[in-house]
């Protein structure tokens, strides 16, 4: 993503995770050059939708954009914080979010399954987040 917004960040060349609807968002570790804050760049490459019809492409882009916009709207400790809002160009959609190390999906699909207590903590946090979103 060539946006000048991201020029203030050192971004790793390869994504370490894929997240979101159908795992379409690539996640890259990044560091803010100014102060060394560790963050993540979330990037969606529009060419992923090339094999779809024009209508499906349009609806897919709306869905992807809404995922990013909703993160800005909801403020909760268990919901990813957005540091630099979404930017879009003809090739991609991207934003800078707080640093993550995994996704719920990656935890659940891991060979090292969480312990029973870890699963209880994950479920408690997930349910608190769902309740927060529902109440909002």
mmCIF file of C-alpha atoms in Angstrom, residues 28-79:
data_model
loop_
_atom_site.group_PDB
_atom_site.id
_atom_site.type_symbol
_atom_site.label_atom_id
_atom_site.label_comp_id
_atom_site.label_asym_id
_atom_site.label_seq_id
_atom_site.Cartn_x
_atom_site.Cartn_y
_atom_site.Cartn_z
ATOM 1 C CA UNK A 28 1.695 -7.428 8.742
ATOM 2 C CA UNK A 29 3.737 -6.520 11.817
ATOM 3 C CA UNK A 30 4.767 -2.876 11.761
ATOM 4 C CA UNK A 31 6.482 -0.301 13.947
ATOM 5 C CA UNK A 32 5.760 3.421 14.060
ATOM 6 C CA UNK A 33 9.075 5.082 13.145
ATOM 7 C CA UNK A 34 8.421 8.136 15.319
ATOM 8 C CA UNK A 35 8.132 6.375 18.671
ATOM 9 C CA UNK A 36 8.696 2.630 18.169
ATOM 10 C CA UNK A 37 5.073 1.680 18.883
ATOM 11 C CA UNK A 38 4.346 -1.857 17.671
ATOM 12 C CA UNK A 39 1.245 -2.035 15.460
ATOM 13 C CA UNK A 40 -0.190 -4.124 12.634
ATOM 14 C CA UNK A 41 -1.044 -3.197 9.054
ATOM 15 C CA UNK A 42 -4.256 -4.855 7.886
ATOM 16 C CA UNK A 43 -4.425 -5.047 4.089
ATOM 17 C CA UNK A 44 -7.006 -6.354 1.649
ATOM 18 C CA UNK A 45 -5.935 -6.812 -1.966
ATOM 19 C CA UNK A 46 -8.828 -6.107 -4.321
ATOM 20 C CA UNK A 47 -7.554 -8.592 -6.916
ATOM 21 C CA UNK A 48 -8.870 -11.335 -4.610
ATOM 22 C CA UNK A 49 -12.297 -10.477 -6.047
ATOM 23 C CA UNK A 50 -11.266 -10.560 -9.738
ATOM 24 C CA UNK A 51 -12.976 -13.903 -10.419
ATOM 25 C CA UNK A 52 -16.353 -12.601 -9.221
ATOM 26 C CA UNK A 53 -19.076 -10.792 -11.167
ATOM 27 C CA UNK A 54 -19.238 -6.992 -11.001
ATOM 28 C CA UNK A 55 -22.165 -7.164 -8.584
ATOM 29 C CA UNK A 56 -20.397 -9.684 -6.306
ATOM 30 C CA UNK A 57 -17.226 -7.585 -6.436
ATOM 31 C CA UNK A 58 -19.133 -4.452 -5.398
ATOM 32 C CA UNK A 59 -20.887 -6.250 -2.553
ATOM 33 C CA UNK A 60 -17.614 -7.853 -1.436
ATOM 34 C CA UNK A 61 -15.871 -4.470 -1.319
ATOM 35 C CA UNK A 62 -18.764 -3.074 0.738
ATOM 36 C CA UNK A 63 -18.433 -5.966 3.185
ATOM 37 C CA UNK A 64 -14.658 -5.522 3.498
ATOM 38 C CA UNK A 65 -14.984 -1.732 3.961
ATOM 39 C CA UNK A 66 -17.688 -2.204 6.579
ATOM 40 C CA UNK A 67 -15.461 -4.603 8.561
ATOM 41 C CA UNK A 68 -12.828 -1.877 8.834
ATOM 42 C CA UNK A 69 -15.325 0.925 9.528
ATOM 43 C CA UNK A 70 -17.054 -1.071 12.280
ATOM 44 C CA UNK A 71 -13.762 -1.410 14.160
ATOM 45 C CA UNK A 72 -13.590 2.383 14.404
ATOM 46 C CA UNK A 73 -17.186 2.581 15.611
ATOM 47 C CA UNK A 74 -16.934 0.074 18.485
ATOM 48 C CA UNK A 75 -14.678 0.959 21.413
ATOM 49 C CA UNK A 76 -14.160 -2.018 23.727
ATOM 50 C CA UNK A 77 -11.007 -3.597 25.199
ATOM 51 C CA UNK A 78 -11.714 -6.886 23.381
ATOM 52 C CA UNK A 79 -12.233 -5.258 19.972
#
